[in-house]
Amino acid sequence: ANIEVGANTPALVVDDNAWIDALGWDEKAQKVLREHTANGRLTKIPAKQKKLVVVLRWLATKFEAERMYTEPDVNAILKAVDDEDFVLLRRELVDFGYLRRERGGGKYWLAPVEDAAKTSDDE
């Protein structure tokens, strides 16, 4: 999800990171989001699992608790932040326990917070 800006394209003056502050997460997590997003969109998927988990945790905030989503619903939410790698992100959200998926893949839902991957602040 690399975003290339042409030489004649004016750079955006405001990089709106207010949403990152609004999450109220620790500084390490905020730094990961600042490094991997621009204006609320994912610019690259982190290679390191620890950073990927921060991105997945952020993506999980885009889903409502106790609501069922179809696969197209999930894709639409993820395409809003990364229209190239949304399938990979959907799979990672399930693999890391942020989203649950019905057998056969028809319905998705947000996993309870305590079930999702834990990140350690002491590393």
mmCIF file with all atom_site columns, C-alpha atoms in Angstrom:
data_model
loop_
_atom_site.group_PDB
_atom_site.id
_atom_site.type_symbol
_atom_site.label_atom_id
_atom_site.label_alt_id
_atom_site.label_comp_id
_atom_site.label_asym_id
_atom_site.label_entity_id
_atom_site.label_seq_id
_atom_site.pdbx_PDB_ins_code
_atom_site.Cartn_x
_atom_site.Cartn_y
_atom_site.Cartn_z
_atom_site.occupancy
_atom_site.B_iso_or_equiv
_atom_site.pdbx_formal_charge
_atom_site.auth_seq_id
_atom_site.auth_comp_id
_atom_site.auth_asym_id
_atom_site.auth_atom_id
_atom_site.pdbx_PDB_model_num
ATOM 1   C CA . ALA A 1 1   ? 0.000   0.000   0.000  1.00 0.00 ? 1   ALA A CA 1
ATOM 2   C CA . ASN A 1 2   ? 2.689   2.458   -0.982 1.00 0.00 ? 2   ASN A CA 1
ATOM 3   C CA . ILE A 1 3   ? 1.381   5.911   -1.757 1.00 0.00 ? 3   ILE A CA 1
ATOM 4   C CA . GLU A 1 4   ? 3.431   7.718   -4.370 1.00 0.00 ? 4   GLU A CA 1
ATOM 5   C CA . VAL A 1 5   ? 3.150   11.430  -4.830 1.00 0.00 ? 5   VAL A CA 1
ATOM 6   C CA . GLY A 1 6   ? 4.118   12.794  -8.240 1.00 0.00 ? 6   GLY A CA 1
ATOM 7   C CA . ALA A 1 7   ? 6.665   15.609  -8.503 1.00 0.00 ? 7   ALA A CA 1
ATOM 8   C CA . ASN A 1 8   ? 3.951   18.073  -9.514 1.00 0.00 ? 8   ASN A CA 1
ATOM 9   C CA . THR A 1 9   ? 1.522   17.023  -6.795 1.00 0.00 ? 9   THR A CA 1
ATOM 10  C CA . PRO A 1 10  ? 1.505   19.419  -3.838 1.00 0.00 ? 10  PRO A CA 1
ATOM 11  C CA . ALA A 1 11  ? 2.176   17.631  -0.568 1.00 0.00 ? 11  ALA A CA 1
ATOM 12  C CA . LEU A 1 12  ? -0.640  17.681  1.945  1.00 0.00 ? 12  LEU A CA 1
ATOM 13  C CA . VAL A 1 13  ? 0.079   20.422  4.429  1.00 0.00 ? 13  VAL A CA 1
ATOM 14  C CA . VAL A 1 14  ? -1.817  18.759  7.269  1.00 0.00 ? 14  VAL A CA 1
ATOM 15  C CA . ASP A 1 15  ? -1.121  15.159  8.206  1.00 0.00 ? 15  ASP A CA 1
ATOM 16  C CA . ASP A 1 16  ? -4.096  14.515  10.459 1.00 0.00 ? 16  ASP A CA 1
ATOM 17  C CA . ASN A 1 17  ? -2.877  12.303  13.284 1.00 0.00 ? 17  ASN A CA 1
ATOM 18  C CA . ALA A 1 18  ? -5.426  13.543  15.833 1.00 0.00 ? 18  ALA A CA 1
ATOM 19  C CA . TRP A 1 19  ? -7.168  10.159  15.615 1.00 0.00 ? 19  TRP A CA 1
ATOM 20  C CA . ILE A 1 20  ? -3.977  8.483   16.888 1.00 0.00 ? 20  ILE A CA 1
ATOM 21  C CA . ASP A 1 21  ? -3.915  10.691  19.991 1.00 0.00 ? 21  ASP A CA 1
ATOM 22  C CA . ALA A 1 22  ? -7.650  10.084  20.469 1.00 0.00 ? 22  ALA A CA 1
ATOM 23  C CA . LEU A 1 23  ? -7.036  6.340   20.869 1.00 0.00 ? 23  LEU A CA 1
ATOM 24  C CA . GLY A 1 24  ? -5.285  7.100   24.149 1.00 0.00 ? 24  GLY A CA 1
ATOM 25  C CA . TRP A 1 25  ? -2.712  4.349   23.576 1.00 0.00 ? 25  TRP A CA 1
ATOM 26  C CA . ASP A 1 26  ? 0.846   4.319   24.915 1.00 0.00 ? 26  ASP A CA 1
ATOM 27  C CA . GLU A 1 27  ? 3.582   6.222   23.086 1.00 0.00 ? 27  GLU A CA 1
ATOM 28  C CA . LYS A 1 28  ? 5.112   3.077   21.507 1.00 0.00 ? 28  LYS A CA 1
ATOM 29  C CA . ALA A 1 29  ? 1.812   2.103   19.926 1.00 0.00 ? 29  ALA A CA 1
ATOM 30  C CA . GLN A 1 30  ? 1.188   5.668   18.739 1.00 0.00 ? 30  GLN A CA 1
ATOM 31  C CA . LYS A 1 31  ? 4.659   5.742   17.147 1.00 0.00 ? 31  LYS A CA 1
ATOM 32  C CA . VAL A 1 32  ? 3.929   2.513   15.239 1.00 0.00 ? 32  VAL A CA 1
ATOM 33  C CA . LEU A 1 33  ? 0.695   4.004   13.883 1.00 0.00 ? 33  LEU A CA 1
ATOM 34  C CA . ARG A 1 34  ? 2.430   7.250   12.894 1.00 0.00 ? 34  ARG A CA 1
ATOM 35  C CA . GLU A 1 35  ? 5.100   5.243   11.032 1.00 0.00 ? 35  GLU A CA 1
ATOM 36  C CA . HIS A 1 36  ? 2.621   3.066   9.148  1.00 0.00 ? 36  HIS A CA 1
ATOM 37  C CA . THR A 1 37  ? -0.304  5.372   8.403  1.00 0.00 ? 37  THR A CA 1
ATOM 38  C CA . ALA A 1 38  ? -1.059  8.713   6.788  1.00 0.00 ? 38  ALA A CA 1
ATOM 39  C CA . ASN A 1 39  ? -4.348  10.536  7.243  1.00 0.00 ? 39  ASN A CA 1
ATOM 40  C CA . GLY A 1 40  ? -6.065  7.482   8.700  1.00 0.00 ? 40  GLY A CA 1
ATOM 41  C CA . ARG A 1 41  ? -4.929  5.116   5.937  1.00 0.00 ? 41  ARG A CA 1
ATOM 42  C CA . LEU A 1 42  ? -2.361  2.354   6.125  1.00 0.00 ? 42  LEU A CA 1
ATOM 43  C CA . THR A 1 43  ? 0.757   3.193   4.094  1.00 0.00 ? 43  THR A CA 1
ATOM 44  C CA . LYS A 1 44  ? 2.529   -0.119  4.722  1.00 0.00 ? 44  LYS A CA 1
ATOM 45  C CA . ILE A 1 45  ? 1.935   -3.299  6.667  1.00 0.00 ? 45  ILE A CA 1
ATOM 46  C CA . PRO A 1 46  ? 4.581   -3.739  9.360  1.00 0.00 ? 46  PRO A CA 1
ATOM 47  C CA . ALA A 1 47  ? 6.946   -6.668  8.828  1.00 0.00 ? 47  ALA A CA 1
ATOM 48  C CA . LYS A 1 48  ? 7.544   -7.178  12.548 1.00 0.00 ? 48  LYS A CA 1
ATOM 49  C CA . GLN A 1 49  ? 4.772   -9.057  14.357 1.00 0.00 ? 49  GLN A CA 1
ATOM 50  C CA . LYS A 1 50  ? 4.871   -6.751  17.379 1.00 0.00 ? 50  LYS A CA 1
ATOM 51  C CA . LYS A 1 51  ? 4.139   -3.723  15.157 1.00 0.00 ? 51  LYS A CA 1
ATOM 52  C CA . LEU A 1 52  ? 1.601   -5.663  13.082 1.00 0.00 ? 52  LEU A CA 1
ATOM 53  C CA . VAL A 1 53  ? -0.354  -6.396  16.272 1.00 0.00 ? 53  VAL A CA 1
ATOM 54  C CA . VAL A 1 54  ? -0.600  -2.643  16.953 1.00 0.00 ? 54  VAL A CA 1
ATOM 55  C CA . VAL A 1 55  ? -1.995  -2.079  13.453 1.00 0.00 ? 55  VAL A CA 1
ATOM 56  C CA . LEU A 1 56  ? -4.455  -4.977  13.856 1.00 0.00 ? 56  LEU A CA 1
ATOM 57  C CA . ARG A 1 57  ? -5.543  -3.612  17.228 1.00 0.00 ? 57  ARG A CA 1
ATOM 58  C CA . TRP A 1 58  ? -6.260  -0.270  15.537 1.00 0.00 ? 58  TRP A CA 1
ATOM 59  C CA . LEU A 1 59  ? -8.186  -1.973  12.711 1.00 0.00 ? 59  LEU A CA 1
ATOM 60  C CA . ALA A 1 60  ? -10.265 -3.840  15.289 1.00 0.00 ? 60  ALA A CA 1
ATOM 61  C CA . THR A 1 61  ? -11.483 -0.459  16.596 1.00 0.00 ? 61  THR A CA 1
ATOM 62  C CA . LYS A 1 62  ? -13.284 -0.035  13.256 1.00 0.00 ? 62  LYS A CA 1
ATOM 63  C CA . PHE A 1 63  ? -15.697 -2.866  14.136 1.00 0.00 ? 63  PHE A CA 1
ATOM 64  C CA . GLU A 1 64  ? -18.633 -2.680  16.533 1.00 0.00 ? 64  GLU A CA 1
ATOM 65  C CA . ALA A 1 65  ? -18.991 -5.203  19.358 1.00 0.00 ? 65  ALA A CA 1
ATOM 66  C CA . GLU A 1 66  ? -21.869 -7.677  19.116 1.00 0.00 ? 66  GLU A CA 1
ATOM 67  C CA . ARG A 1 67  ? -22.526 -6.940  15.450 1.00 0.00 ? 67  ARG A CA 1
ATOM 68  C CA . MET A 1 68  ? -22.339 -9.553  12.707 1.00 0.00 ? 68  MET A CA 1
ATOM 69  C CA . TYR A 1 69  ? -20.505 -8.634  9.509  1.00 0.00 ? 69  TYR A CA 1
ATOM 70  C CA . THR A 1 70  ? -20.549 -10.330 6.118  1.00 0.00 ? 70  THR A CA 1
ATOM 71  C CA . GLU A 1 71  ? -17.248 -10.803 4.318  1.00 0.00 ? 71  GLU A CA 1
ATOM 72  C CA . PRO A 1 72  ? -18.094 -7.893  1.946  1.00 0.00 ? 72  PRO A CA 1
ATOM 73  C CA . ASP A 1 73  ? -18.785 -5.716  5.049  1.00 0.00 ? 73  ASP A CA 1
ATOM 74  C CA . VAL A 1 74  ? -15.377 -6.584  6.504  1.00 0.00 ? 74  VAL A CA 1
ATOM 75  C CA . ASN A 1 75  ? -13.709 -5.963  3.137  1.00 0.00 ? 75  ASN A CA 1
ATOM 76  C CA . ALA A 1 76  ? -15.366 -2.544  2.818  1.00 0.00 ? 76  ALA A CA 1
ATOM 77  C CA . ILE A 1 77  ? -14.161 -1.484  6.284  1.00 0.00 ? 77  ILE A CA 1
ATOM 78  C CA . LEU A 1 78  ? -10.616 -2.657  5.553  1.00 0.00 ? 78  LEU A CA 1
ATOM 79  C CA . LYS A 1 79  ? -10.554 -1.194  2.018  1.00 0.00 ? 79  LYS A CA 1
ATOM 80  C CA . ALA A 1 80  ? -11.182 2.205   3.613  1.00 0.00 ? 80  ALA A CA 1
ATOM 81  C CA . VAL A 1 81  ? -7.710  1.959   5.179  1.00 0.00 ? 81  VAL A CA 1
ATOM 82  C CA . ASP A 1 82  ? -5.908  -0.232  2.618  1.00 0.00 ? 82  ASP A CA 1
ATOM 83  C CA . ASP A 1 83  ? -7.522  -1.059  -0.708 1.00 0.00 ? 83  ASP A CA 1
ATOM 84  C CA . GLU A 1 84  ? -4.649  -3.322  -1.836 1.00 0.00 ? 84  GLU A CA 1
ATOM 85  C CA . ASP A 1 85  ? -3.990  -5.595  1.138  1.00 0.00 ? 85  ASP A CA 1
ATOM 86  C CA . PHE A 1 86  ? -7.460  -5.863  2.702  1.00 0.00 ? 86  PHE A CA 1
ATOM 87  C CA . VAL A 1 87  ? -7.628  -9.656  2.202  1.00 0.00 ? 87  VAL A CA 1
ATOM 88  C CA . LEU A 1 88  ? -4.329  -10.142 4.046  1.00 0.00 ? 88  LEU A CA 1
ATOM 89  C CA . LEU A 1 89  ? -5.476  -7.797  6.811  1.00 0.00 ? 89  LEU A CA 1
ATOM 90  C CA . ARG A 1 90  ? -8.780  -9.661  7.174  1.00 0.00 ? 90  ARG A CA 1
ATOM 91  C CA . ARG A 1 91  ? -6.929  -12.970 7.505  1.00 0.00 ? 91  ARG A CA 1
ATOM 92  C CA . GLU A 1 92  ? -4.475  -11.485 10.052 1.00 0.00 ? 92  GLU A CA 1
ATOM 93  C CA . LEU A 1 93  ? -7.359  -10.042 12.122 1.00 0.00 ? 93  LEU A CA 1
ATOM 94  C CA . VAL A 1 94  ? -8.834  -13.551 12.326 1.00 0.00 ? 94  VAL A CA 1
ATOM 95  C CA . ASP A 1 95  ? -5.471  -15.311 12.863 1.00 0.00 ? 95  ASP A CA 1
ATOM 96  C CA . PHE A 1 96  ? -4.518  -12.953 15.694 1.00 0.00 ? 96  PHE A CA 1
ATOM 97  C CA . GLY A 1 97  ? -7.931  -13.300 17.326 1.00 0.00 ? 97  GLY A CA 1
ATOM 98  C CA . TYR A 1 98  ? -9.320  -9.790  16.798 1.00 0.00 ? 98  TYR A CA 1
ATOM 99  C CA . LEU A 1 99  ? -12.137 -11.024 14.576 1.00 0.00 ? 99  LEU A CA 1
ATOM 100 C CA . ARG A 1 100 ? -13.960 -14.324 14.823 1.00 0.00 ? 100 ARG A CA 1
ATOM 101 C CA . ARG A 1 101 ? -15.186 -16.098 11.725 1.00 0.00 ? 101 ARG A CA 1
ATOM 102 C CA . GLU A 1 102 ? -18.042 -18.515 11.312 1.00 0.00 ? 102 GLU A CA 1
ATOM 103 C CA . ARG A 1 103 ? -17.058 -21.889 9.829  1.00 0.00 ? 103 ARG A CA 1
ATOM 104 C CA . GLY A 1 104 ? -17.356 -21.467 6.095  1.00 0.00 ? 104 GLY A CA 1
ATOM 105 C CA . GLY A 1 105 ? -16.537 -17.768 6.417  1.00 0.00 ? 105 GLY A CA 1
ATOM 106 C CA . GLY A 1 106 ? -20.058 -16.366 6.043  1.00 0.00 ? 106 GLY A CA 1
ATOM 107 C CA . LYS A 1 107 ? -20.132 -14.138 9.123  1.00 0.00 ? 107 LYS A CA 1
ATOM 108 C CA . TYR A 1 108 ? -17.496 -12.230 11.093 1.00 0.00 ? 108 TYR A CA 1
ATOM 109 C CA . TRP A 1 109 ? -17.666 -10.507 14.461 1.00 0.00 ? 109 TRP A CA 1
ATOM 110 C CA . LEU A 1 110 ? -15.375 -8.659  16.830 1.00 0.00 ? 110 LEU A CA 1
ATOM 111 C CA . ALA A 1 111 ? -13.798 -10.987 19.387 1.00 0.00 ? 111 ALA A CA 1
ATOM 112 C CA . PRO A 1 112 ? -14.080 -10.096 23.072 1.00 0.00 ? 112 PRO A CA 1
ATOM 113 C CA . VAL A 1 113 ? -11.139 -7.853  24.026 1.00 0.00 ? 113 VAL A CA 1
ATOM 114 C CA . GLU A 1 114 ? -9.612  -10.400 26.409 1.00 0.00 ? 114 GLU A CA 1
ATOM 115 C CA . ASP A 1 115 ? -9.379  -12.968 23.570 1.00 0.00 ? 115 ASP A CA 1
ATOM 116 C CA . ALA A 1 116 ? -7.364  -10.810 21.167 1.00 0.00 ? 116 ALA A CA 1
ATOM 117 C CA . ALA A 1 117 ? -3.568  -10.974 20.937 1.00 0.00 ? 117 ALA A CA 1
ATOM 118 C CA . LYS A 1 118 ? -1.834  -9.432  23.916 1.00 0.00 ? 118 LYS A CA 1
ATOM 119 C CA . THR A 1 119 ? 1.023   -6.998  23.439 1.00 0.00 ? 119 THR A CA 1
ATOM 120 C CA . SER A 1 120 ? 3.675   -6.609  26.074 1.00 0.00 ? 120 SER A CA 1
ATOM 121 C CA . ASP A 1 121 ? 4.924   -3.156  27.004 1.00 0.00 ? 121 ASP A CA 1
ATOM 122 C CA . ASP A 1 122 ? 8.046   -4.464  28.738 1.00 0.00 ? 122 ASP A CA 1
ATOM 123 C CA . GLU A 1 123 ? 9.943   -5.543  25.608 1.00 0.00 ? 123 GLU A CA 1
#
